[in-house]
Tab-separated table of C-alpha atoms and ligand atoms in Angstrom:
chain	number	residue	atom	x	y	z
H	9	UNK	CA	-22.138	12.764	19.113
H	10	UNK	CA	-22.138	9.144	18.216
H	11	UNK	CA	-21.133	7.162	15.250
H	12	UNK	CA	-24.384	6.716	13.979
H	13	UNK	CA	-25.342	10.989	13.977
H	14	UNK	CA	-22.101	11.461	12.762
H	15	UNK	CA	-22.463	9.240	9.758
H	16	UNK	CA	-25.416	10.669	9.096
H	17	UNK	CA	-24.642	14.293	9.439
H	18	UNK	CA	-21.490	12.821	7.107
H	19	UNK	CA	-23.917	11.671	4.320
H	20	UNK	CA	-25.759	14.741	4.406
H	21	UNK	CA	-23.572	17.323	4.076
H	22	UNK	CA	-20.702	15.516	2.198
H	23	UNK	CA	-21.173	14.547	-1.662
H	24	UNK	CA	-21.026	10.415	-1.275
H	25	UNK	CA	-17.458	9.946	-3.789
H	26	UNK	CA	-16.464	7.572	-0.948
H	27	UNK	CA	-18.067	4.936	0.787
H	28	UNK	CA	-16.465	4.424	3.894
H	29	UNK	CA	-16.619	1.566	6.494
H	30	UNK	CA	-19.303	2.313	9.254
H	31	UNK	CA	-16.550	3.586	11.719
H	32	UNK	CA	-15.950	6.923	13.236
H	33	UNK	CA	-12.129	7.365	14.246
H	34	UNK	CA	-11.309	10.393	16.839
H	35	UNK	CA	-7.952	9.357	17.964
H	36	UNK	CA	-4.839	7.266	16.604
H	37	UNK	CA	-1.619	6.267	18.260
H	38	UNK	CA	1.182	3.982	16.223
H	39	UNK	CA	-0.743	1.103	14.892
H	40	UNK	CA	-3.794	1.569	16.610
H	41	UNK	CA	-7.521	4.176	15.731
H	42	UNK	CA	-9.750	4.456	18.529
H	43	UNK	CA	-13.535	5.500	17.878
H	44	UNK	CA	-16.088	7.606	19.251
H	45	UNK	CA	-17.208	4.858	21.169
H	46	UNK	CA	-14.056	3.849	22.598
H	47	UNK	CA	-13.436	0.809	20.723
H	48	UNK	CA	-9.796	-0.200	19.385
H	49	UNK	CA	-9.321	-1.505	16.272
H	50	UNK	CA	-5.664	-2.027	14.380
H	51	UNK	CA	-5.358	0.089	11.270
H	52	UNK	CA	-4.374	-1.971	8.423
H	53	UNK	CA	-4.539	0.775	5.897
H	54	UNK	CA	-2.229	3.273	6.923
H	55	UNK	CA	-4.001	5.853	4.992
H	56	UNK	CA	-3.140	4.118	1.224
H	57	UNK	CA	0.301	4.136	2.388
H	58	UNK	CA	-0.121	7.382	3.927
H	59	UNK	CA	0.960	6.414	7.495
H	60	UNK	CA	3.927	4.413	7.255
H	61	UNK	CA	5.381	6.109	10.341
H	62	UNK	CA	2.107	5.159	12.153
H	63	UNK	CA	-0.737	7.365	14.054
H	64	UNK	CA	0.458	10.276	15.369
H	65	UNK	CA	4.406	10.144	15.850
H	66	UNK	CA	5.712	11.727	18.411
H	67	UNK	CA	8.728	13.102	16.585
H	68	UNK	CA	6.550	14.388	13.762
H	69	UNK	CA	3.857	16.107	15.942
H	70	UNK	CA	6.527	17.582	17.948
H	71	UNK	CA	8.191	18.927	14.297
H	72	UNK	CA	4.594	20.136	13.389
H	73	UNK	CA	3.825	22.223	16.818
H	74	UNK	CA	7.418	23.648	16.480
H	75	UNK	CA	6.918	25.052	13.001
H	76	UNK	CA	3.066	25.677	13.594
H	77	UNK	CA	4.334	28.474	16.175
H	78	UNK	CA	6.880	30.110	13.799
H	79	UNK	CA	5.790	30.472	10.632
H	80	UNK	CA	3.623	28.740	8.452
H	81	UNK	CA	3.882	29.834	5.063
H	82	UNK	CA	5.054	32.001	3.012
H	83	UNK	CA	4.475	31.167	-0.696
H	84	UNK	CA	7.113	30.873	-3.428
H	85	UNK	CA	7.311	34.720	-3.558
H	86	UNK	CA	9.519	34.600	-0.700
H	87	UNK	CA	11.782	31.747	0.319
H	88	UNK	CA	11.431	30.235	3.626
H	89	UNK	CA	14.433	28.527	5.974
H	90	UNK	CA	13.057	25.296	5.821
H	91	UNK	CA	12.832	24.333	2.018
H	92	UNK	CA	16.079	24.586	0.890
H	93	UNK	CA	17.026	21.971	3.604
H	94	UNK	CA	14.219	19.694	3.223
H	95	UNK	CA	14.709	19.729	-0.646
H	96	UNK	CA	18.822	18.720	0.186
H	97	UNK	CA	17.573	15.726	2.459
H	98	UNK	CA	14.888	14.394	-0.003
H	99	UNK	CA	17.588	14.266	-2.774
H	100	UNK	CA	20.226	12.943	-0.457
H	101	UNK	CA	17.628	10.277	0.589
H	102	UNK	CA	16.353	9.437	-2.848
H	103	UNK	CA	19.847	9.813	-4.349
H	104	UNK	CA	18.637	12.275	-7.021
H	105	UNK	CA	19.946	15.958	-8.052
H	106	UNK	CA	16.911	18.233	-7.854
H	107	UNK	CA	13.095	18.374	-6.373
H	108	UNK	CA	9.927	20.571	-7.008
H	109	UNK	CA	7.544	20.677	-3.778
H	110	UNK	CA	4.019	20.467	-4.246
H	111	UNK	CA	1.189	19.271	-1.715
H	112	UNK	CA	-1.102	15.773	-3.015
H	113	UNK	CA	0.426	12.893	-5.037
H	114	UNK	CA	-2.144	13.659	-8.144
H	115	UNK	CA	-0.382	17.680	-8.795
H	116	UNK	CA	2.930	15.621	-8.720
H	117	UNK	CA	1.914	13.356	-10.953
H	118	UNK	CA	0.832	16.000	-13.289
H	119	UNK	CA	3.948	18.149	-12.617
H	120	UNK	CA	5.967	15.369	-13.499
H	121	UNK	CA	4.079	14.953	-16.949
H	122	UNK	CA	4.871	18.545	-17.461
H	123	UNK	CA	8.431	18.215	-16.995
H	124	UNK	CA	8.549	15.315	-19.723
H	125	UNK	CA	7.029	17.229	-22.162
H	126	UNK	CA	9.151	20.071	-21.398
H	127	UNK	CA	11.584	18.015	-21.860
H	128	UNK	CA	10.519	16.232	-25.039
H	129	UNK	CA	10.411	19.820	-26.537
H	130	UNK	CA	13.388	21.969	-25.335
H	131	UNK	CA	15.840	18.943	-25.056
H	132	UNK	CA	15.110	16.229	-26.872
H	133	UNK	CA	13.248	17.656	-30.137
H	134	UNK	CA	9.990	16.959	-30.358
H	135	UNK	CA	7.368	18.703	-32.470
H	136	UNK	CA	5.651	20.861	-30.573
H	137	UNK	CA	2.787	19.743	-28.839
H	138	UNK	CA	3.166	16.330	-30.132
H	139	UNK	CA	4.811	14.605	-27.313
H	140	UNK	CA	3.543	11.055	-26.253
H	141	UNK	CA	3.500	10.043	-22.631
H	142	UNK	CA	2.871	6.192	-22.280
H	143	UNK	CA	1.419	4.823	-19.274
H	144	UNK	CA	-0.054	1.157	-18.139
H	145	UNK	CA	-3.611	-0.359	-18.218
H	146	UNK	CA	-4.816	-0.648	-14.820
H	147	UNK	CA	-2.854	2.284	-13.424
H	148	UNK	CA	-3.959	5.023	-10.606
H	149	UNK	CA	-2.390	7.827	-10.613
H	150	UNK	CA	-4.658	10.502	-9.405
H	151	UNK	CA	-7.890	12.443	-10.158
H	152	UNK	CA	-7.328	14.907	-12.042
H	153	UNK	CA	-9.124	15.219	-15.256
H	154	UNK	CA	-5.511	14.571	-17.751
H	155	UNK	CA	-4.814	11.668	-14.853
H	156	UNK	CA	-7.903	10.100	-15.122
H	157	UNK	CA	-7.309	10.444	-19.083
H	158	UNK	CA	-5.415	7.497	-19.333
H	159	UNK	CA	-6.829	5.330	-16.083
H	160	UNK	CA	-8.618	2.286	-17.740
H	161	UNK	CA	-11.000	1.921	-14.858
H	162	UNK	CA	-14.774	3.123	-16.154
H	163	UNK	CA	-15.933	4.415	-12.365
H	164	UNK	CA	-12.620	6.758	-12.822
H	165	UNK	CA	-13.125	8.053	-16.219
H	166	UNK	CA	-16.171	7.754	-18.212
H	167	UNK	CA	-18.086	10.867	-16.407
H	168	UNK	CA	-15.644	13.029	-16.711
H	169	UNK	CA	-14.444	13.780	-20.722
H	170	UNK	CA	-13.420	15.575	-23.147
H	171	UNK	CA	-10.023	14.229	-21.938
H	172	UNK	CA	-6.369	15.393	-22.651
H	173	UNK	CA	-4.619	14.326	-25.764
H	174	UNK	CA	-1.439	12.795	-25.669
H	175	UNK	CA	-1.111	9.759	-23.740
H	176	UNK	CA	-0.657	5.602	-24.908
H	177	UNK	CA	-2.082	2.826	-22.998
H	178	UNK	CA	0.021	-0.563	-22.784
H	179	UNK	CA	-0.632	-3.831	-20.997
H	180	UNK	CA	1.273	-3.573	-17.852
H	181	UNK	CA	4.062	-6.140	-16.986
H	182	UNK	CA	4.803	-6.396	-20.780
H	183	UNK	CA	8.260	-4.552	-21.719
H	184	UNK	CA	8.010	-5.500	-25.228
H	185	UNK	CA	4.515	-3.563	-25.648
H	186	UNK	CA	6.799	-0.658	-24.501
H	187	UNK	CA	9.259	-1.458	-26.848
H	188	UNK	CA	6.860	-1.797	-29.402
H	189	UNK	CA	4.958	1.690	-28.829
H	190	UNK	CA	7.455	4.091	-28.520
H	191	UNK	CA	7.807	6.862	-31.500
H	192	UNK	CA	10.417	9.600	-32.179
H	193	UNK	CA	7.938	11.560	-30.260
H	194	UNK	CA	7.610	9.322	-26.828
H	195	UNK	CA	8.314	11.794	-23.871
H	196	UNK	CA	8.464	9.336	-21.365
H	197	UNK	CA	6.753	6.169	-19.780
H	198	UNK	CA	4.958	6.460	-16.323
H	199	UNK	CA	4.729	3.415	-13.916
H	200	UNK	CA	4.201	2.442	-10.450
H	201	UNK	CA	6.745	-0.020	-9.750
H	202	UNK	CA	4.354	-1.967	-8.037
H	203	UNK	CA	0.060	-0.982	-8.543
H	204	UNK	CA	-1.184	-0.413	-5.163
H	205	UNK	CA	-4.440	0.962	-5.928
H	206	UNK	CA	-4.733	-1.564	-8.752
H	207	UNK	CA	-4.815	-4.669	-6.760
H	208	UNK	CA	-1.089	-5.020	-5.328
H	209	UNK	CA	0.180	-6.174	-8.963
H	210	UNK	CA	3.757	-7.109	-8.693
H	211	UNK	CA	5.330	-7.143	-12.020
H	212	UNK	CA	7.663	-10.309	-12.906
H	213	UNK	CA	11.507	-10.112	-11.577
H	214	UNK	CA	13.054	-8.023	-14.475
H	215	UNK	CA	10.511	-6.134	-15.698
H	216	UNK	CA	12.142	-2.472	-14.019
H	217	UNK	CA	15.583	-3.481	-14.949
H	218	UNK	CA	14.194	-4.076	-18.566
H	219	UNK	CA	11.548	-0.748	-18.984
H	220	UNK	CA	15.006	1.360	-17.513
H	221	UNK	CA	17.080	-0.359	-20.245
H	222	UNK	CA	14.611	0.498	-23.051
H	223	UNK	CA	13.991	3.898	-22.060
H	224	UNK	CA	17.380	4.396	-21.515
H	225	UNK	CA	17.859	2.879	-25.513
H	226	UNK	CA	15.251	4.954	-27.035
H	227	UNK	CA	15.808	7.931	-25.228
H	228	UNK	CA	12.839	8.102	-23.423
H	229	UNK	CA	12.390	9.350	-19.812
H	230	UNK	CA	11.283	6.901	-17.332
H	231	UNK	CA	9.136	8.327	-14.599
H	232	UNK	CA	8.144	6.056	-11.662
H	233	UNK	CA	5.197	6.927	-9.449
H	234	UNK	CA	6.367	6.175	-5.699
H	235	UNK	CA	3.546	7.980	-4.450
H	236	UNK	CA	2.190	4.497	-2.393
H	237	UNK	CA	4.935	2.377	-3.276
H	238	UNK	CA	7.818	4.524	-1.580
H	239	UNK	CA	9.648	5.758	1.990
H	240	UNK	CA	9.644	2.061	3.062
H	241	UNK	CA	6.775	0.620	2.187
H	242	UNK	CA	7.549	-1.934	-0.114
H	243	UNK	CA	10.644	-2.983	2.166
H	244	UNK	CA	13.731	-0.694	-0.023
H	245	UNK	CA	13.553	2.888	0.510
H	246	UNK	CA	11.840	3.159	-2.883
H	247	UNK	CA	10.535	-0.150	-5.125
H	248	UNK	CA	12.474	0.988	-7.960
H	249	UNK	CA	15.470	0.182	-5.813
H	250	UNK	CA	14.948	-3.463	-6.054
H	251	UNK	CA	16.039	-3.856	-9.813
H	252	UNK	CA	18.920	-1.876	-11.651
H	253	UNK	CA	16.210	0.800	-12.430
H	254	UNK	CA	16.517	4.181	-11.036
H	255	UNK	CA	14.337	6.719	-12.760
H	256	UNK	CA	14.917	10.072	-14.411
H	257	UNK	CA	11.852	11.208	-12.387
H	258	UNK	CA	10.208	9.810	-9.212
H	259	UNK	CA	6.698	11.200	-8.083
H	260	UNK	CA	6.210	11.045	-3.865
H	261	UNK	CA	4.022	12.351	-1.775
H	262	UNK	CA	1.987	10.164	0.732
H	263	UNK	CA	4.187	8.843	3.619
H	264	UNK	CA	6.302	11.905	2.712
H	265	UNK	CA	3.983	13.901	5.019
H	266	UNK	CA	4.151	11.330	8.222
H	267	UNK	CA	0.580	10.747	8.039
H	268	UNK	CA	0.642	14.993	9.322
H	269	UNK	CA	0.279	17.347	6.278
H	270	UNK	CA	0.187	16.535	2.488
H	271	UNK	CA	3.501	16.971	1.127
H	272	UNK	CA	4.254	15.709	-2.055
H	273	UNK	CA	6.889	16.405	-5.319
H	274	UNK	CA	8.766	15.118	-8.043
H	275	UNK	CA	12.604	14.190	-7.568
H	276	UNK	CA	14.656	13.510	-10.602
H	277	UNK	CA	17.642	14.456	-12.696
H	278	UNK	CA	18.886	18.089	-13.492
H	279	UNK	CA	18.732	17.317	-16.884
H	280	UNK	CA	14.828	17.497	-16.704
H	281	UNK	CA	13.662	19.371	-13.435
H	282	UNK	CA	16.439	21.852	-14.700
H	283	UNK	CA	14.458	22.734	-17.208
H	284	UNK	CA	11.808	25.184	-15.279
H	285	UNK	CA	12.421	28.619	-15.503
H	286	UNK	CA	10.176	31.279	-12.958
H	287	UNK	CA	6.563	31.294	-13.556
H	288	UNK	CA	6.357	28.045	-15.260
H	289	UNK	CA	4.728	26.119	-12.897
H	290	UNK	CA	3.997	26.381	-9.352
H	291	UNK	CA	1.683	25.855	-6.530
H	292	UNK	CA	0.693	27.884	-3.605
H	293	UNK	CA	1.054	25.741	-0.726
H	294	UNK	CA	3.557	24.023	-2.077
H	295	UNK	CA	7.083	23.889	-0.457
H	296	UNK	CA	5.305	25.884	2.568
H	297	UNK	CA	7.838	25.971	6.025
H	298	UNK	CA	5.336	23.474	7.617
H	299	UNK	CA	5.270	20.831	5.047
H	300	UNK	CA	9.069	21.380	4.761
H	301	UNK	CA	9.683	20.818	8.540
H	302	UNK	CA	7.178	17.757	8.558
H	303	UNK	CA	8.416	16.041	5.383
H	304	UNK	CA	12.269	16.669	7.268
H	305	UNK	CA	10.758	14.813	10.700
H	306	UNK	CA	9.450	11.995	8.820
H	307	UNK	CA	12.506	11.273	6.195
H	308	UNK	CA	14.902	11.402	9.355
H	309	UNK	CA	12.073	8.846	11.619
H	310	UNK	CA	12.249	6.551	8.122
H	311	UNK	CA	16.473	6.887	8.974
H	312	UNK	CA	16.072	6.490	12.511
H	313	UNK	CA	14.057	3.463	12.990
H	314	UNK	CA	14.869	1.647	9.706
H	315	UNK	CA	11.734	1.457	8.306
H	316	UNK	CA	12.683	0.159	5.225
H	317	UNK	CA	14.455	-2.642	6.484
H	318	UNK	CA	11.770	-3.247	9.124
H	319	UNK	CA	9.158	-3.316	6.043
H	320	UNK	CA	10.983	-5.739	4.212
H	321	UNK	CA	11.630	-8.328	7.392
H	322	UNK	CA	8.042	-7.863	8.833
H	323	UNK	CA	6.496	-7.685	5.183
H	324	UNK	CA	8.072	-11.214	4.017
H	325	UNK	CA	7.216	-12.616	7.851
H	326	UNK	CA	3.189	-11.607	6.964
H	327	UNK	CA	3.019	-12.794	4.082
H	328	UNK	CA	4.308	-15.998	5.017
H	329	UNK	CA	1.767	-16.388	7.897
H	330	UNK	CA	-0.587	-15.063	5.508
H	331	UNK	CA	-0.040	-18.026	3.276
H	332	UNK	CA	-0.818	-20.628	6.233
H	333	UNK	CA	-3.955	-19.477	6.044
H	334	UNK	CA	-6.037	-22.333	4.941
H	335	UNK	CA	-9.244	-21.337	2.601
H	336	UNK	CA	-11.159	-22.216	-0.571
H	337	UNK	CA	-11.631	-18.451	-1.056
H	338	UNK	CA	-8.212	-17.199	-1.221
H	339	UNK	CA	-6.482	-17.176	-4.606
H	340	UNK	CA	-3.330	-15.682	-3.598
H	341	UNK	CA	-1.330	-13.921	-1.309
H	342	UNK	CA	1.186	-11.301	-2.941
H	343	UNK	CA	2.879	-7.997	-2.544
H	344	UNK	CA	6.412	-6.448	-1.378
H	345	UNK	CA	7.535	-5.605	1.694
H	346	UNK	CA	4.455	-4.258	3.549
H	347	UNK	CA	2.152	-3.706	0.698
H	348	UNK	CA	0.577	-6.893	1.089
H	349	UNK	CA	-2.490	-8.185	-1.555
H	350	UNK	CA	-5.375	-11.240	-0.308
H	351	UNK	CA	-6.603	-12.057	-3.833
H	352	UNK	CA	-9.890	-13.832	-2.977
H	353	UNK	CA	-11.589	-15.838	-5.860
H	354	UNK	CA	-14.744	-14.579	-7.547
H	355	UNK	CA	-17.358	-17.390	-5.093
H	356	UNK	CA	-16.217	-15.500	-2.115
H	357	UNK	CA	-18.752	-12.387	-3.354
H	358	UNK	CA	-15.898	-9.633	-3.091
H	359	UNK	CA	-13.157	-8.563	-0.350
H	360	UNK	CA	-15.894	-5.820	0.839
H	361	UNK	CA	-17.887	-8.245	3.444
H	362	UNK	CA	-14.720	-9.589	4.769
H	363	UNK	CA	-13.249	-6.176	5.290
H	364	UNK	CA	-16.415	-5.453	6.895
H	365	UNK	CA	-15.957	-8.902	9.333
H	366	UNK	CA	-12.486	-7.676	9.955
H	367	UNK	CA	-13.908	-4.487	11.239
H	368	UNK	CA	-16.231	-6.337	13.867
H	369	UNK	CA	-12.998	-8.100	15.229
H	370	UNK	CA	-11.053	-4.918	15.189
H	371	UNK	CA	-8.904	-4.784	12.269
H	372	UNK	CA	-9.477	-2.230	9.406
H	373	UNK	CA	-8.229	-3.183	5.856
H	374	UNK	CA	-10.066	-2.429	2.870
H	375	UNK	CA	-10.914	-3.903	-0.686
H	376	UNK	CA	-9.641	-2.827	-3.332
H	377	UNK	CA	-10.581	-3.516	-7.088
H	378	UNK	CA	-13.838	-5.807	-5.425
H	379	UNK	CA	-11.632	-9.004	-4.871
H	380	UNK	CA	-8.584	-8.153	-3.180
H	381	UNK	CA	-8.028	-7.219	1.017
H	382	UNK	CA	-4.892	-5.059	1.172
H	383	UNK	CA	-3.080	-4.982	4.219
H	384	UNK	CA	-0.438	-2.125	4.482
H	385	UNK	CA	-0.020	-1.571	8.137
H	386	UNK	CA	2.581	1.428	9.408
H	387	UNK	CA	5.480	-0.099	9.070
H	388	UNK	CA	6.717	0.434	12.929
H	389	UNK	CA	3.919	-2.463	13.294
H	390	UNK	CA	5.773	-5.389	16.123
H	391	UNK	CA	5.809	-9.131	15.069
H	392	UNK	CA	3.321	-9.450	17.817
H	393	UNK	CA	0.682	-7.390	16.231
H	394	UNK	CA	1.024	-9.468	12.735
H	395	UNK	CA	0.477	-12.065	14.741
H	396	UNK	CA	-2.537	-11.119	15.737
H	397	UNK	CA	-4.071	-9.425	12.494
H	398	UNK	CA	-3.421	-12.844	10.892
H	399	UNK	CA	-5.144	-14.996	13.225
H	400	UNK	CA	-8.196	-12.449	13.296
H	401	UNK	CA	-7.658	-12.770	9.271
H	402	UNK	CA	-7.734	-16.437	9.985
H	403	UNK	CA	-11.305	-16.385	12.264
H	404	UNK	CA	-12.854	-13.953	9.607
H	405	UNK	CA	-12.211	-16.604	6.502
H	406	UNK	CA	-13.305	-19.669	9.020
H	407	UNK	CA	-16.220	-17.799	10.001
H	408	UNK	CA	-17.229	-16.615	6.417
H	409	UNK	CA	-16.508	-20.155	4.651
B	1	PLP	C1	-2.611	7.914	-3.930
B	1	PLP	C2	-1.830	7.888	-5.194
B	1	PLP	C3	-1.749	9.014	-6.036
B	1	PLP	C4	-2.535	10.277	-5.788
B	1	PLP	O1	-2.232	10.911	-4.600
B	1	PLP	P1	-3.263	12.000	-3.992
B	1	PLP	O2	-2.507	12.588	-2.850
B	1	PLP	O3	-4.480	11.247	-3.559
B	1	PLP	O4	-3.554	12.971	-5.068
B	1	PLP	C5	-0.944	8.936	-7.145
B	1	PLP	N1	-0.271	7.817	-7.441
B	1	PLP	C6	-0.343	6.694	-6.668
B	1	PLP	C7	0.448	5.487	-7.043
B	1	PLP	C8	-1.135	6.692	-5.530
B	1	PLP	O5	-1.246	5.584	-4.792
């Protein structure tokens, strides 16, 4: 079949909560998608973060087909010989005491906001069922109906209450609105240390530091969501790692799976995932052998090729080239590591039609929030290959002026 059946057949059959570029992938290798026509084109999206180890790694497959013949899962009921380990190398790699597997980014979110009200209750003293969780405006965190409580983006919420009590919006970026809005009864604060989904929104240099020393102060858990932000992308292992600001609770998931399997979970102190006794909380899938064995492949290829440190040297090379970029329709040029934002200004009409131009020339990056082009290449992307996304970047803003 060709794109163009395949799209439609797509649209037919599939409920339209996406709208897609007019491209139909069958194949990926390392940085590169090919479609069903042949054609190459450089993925600059990495899946939302997804595929920081690129298409298809070899190491990963090979972990994948290995466990795929042995055994596959085996629920919580039973344990399995792959979990325990995996769990030891995701704390020794995150430098935290404890984990709790589960399978997409938005249960971890919400298994994380269980633990802080556990918390709140059984350790800290809160009333029950009065805890607070405070979050940030402009946040994503997930779809689920208490995520999309607190989102402040209309197209995520509005269709979709009655909502779940319990949560406090502040301006993001603002430490003294934190300050300011926690009560006796504040569980904890969730933040991505940088908003990917939001618009690549780096917060100013001592903002982490400062929302760790508050918590800290008030007695408040601080839970970071590293679900985009973290296993290299953002050029430190996580982002949280770039101020004095380690968490109580970090949310991952994403790149955790190698761009293979969802694997996700919530790493974090005793003091808090120690909390869960059996039957509290729990997940079929989650913690399966063959998540296990692919989330151990892809933290030891983040070890193995220093993908961190590649992030952070290849991320601060694009965005410099980015920056020599010469148009009236870029506003700015931001982000950490890889997780690199194109702020256009309103007169350019939106990021869609450029993503769109990009596309023609073979590069695949997508808006986000209407005005900004994010490009988050896998991270084993050469120097060679920015070269070339930025001077196809470059034709595409000549072209549109
Ligand atoms: C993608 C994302 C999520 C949700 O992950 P899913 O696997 O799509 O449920 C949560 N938080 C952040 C920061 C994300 O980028």
């Amino acid at each position: 079949m060709n794109s163009e059946t395949i799209i439609k057949i797509t649209n037919k059959y599939g409920a339209h909560n996406y709208e897609p570029l007019d491209v139909v992938l069958d194949r990926g290798e390392g940085v590169f998608v090919w479609d069903v026509e042949g054609k190459r084109y450089m993925d600059c999206l990495s899946s939302y973060s997804a595929l920081n180890h690129g298409h298809c790694h070899p190491e990963i497959v090979e972990a994948a087909k290995q466990q795929l013949d042995r055994l596959t899962l085996t629920s919580r009921a039973f344990h399995n010989d792959q979990l325990g380990p995996f769990l030891k190398e995701l704390c020794e790699f995150a430098g935290m005491d404890m984990a709790l597997p589960m399978n997409t980014g938005a249960e971890a979110v919400e298994t994380a906001l269980k633990a802080a009200r556990k918390w709140a209750y059984e350790t800290k003293g809160v009333p029950r069922h009065e805890a607070e969780i405070i979050v940030a405006a402009n946040n994503f965190h997930g779809r689920t109906i208490t995520i999309i409580t607190f989102s402040t983006e209309p197209l995520y919420r509005d269709p979709f209450g009655p909502f779940t009590p319990g949560f406090k919006v502040i301006p993001y970026n603002d430490a003294k609105a934190l300050e300011d809005t926690i009560t006796p009864n504040t569980a904890a604060f969730l933040v991505e240390p940088i908003q990917g989904e939001g618009g690549v929104i780096v917060p100013d240099e001592g903002y982490l530091a400062e929302i760790r020393e508050i918590t800290r102060k008030n007695n408040v858990l601080l839970v970071m969501d590293e679900v985009q932000t973290g296993f290299g992308r953002c050029g430190k292992p996580f982002a949280w790692q770039y101020e004095d600001a380690k968490p109580d609770l970090v949310v991952v998931g994403k790149a955790l799976g190698g761009g293979v399997y969802p694997v996700s979970g919530v790493i974090g102190s005793r003091d808090v995932l120690g909390l869960f006794r059996p039957g509290e909380h729990g997940s079929t899938f989650g913690g399966n052998p063959l998540a296990a064995a692919v989330g151990r492949a892809a933290l030891r290829v983040l070890k193995e090729e220093k993908l961190a440190d590649r992030s952070f040297e290849l991320g601060n090379y694009m965005m410099q080239q980015l920056r020599t970029v010469k148009s009236n329709y870029i506003k700015e040029v931001r982000g950490k590591g890889l997780l690199i934002g194109v702020e256009l200004v309103k007169e350019a009409g939106g990021a869609r039609r450029f993503c769109e131009a990009l596309q023609e020339k073979g590069l695949l990056a997508k808006e986000t929030h209407e005005d900004v082009i994010r490009f988050a290449p896998p991270l084993v992307i050469t120097r060679e290959q920015i070269d070339w996304a930025v001077e196809t970047f470059r034709e595409v803003m000549n072209e549109l002026a």
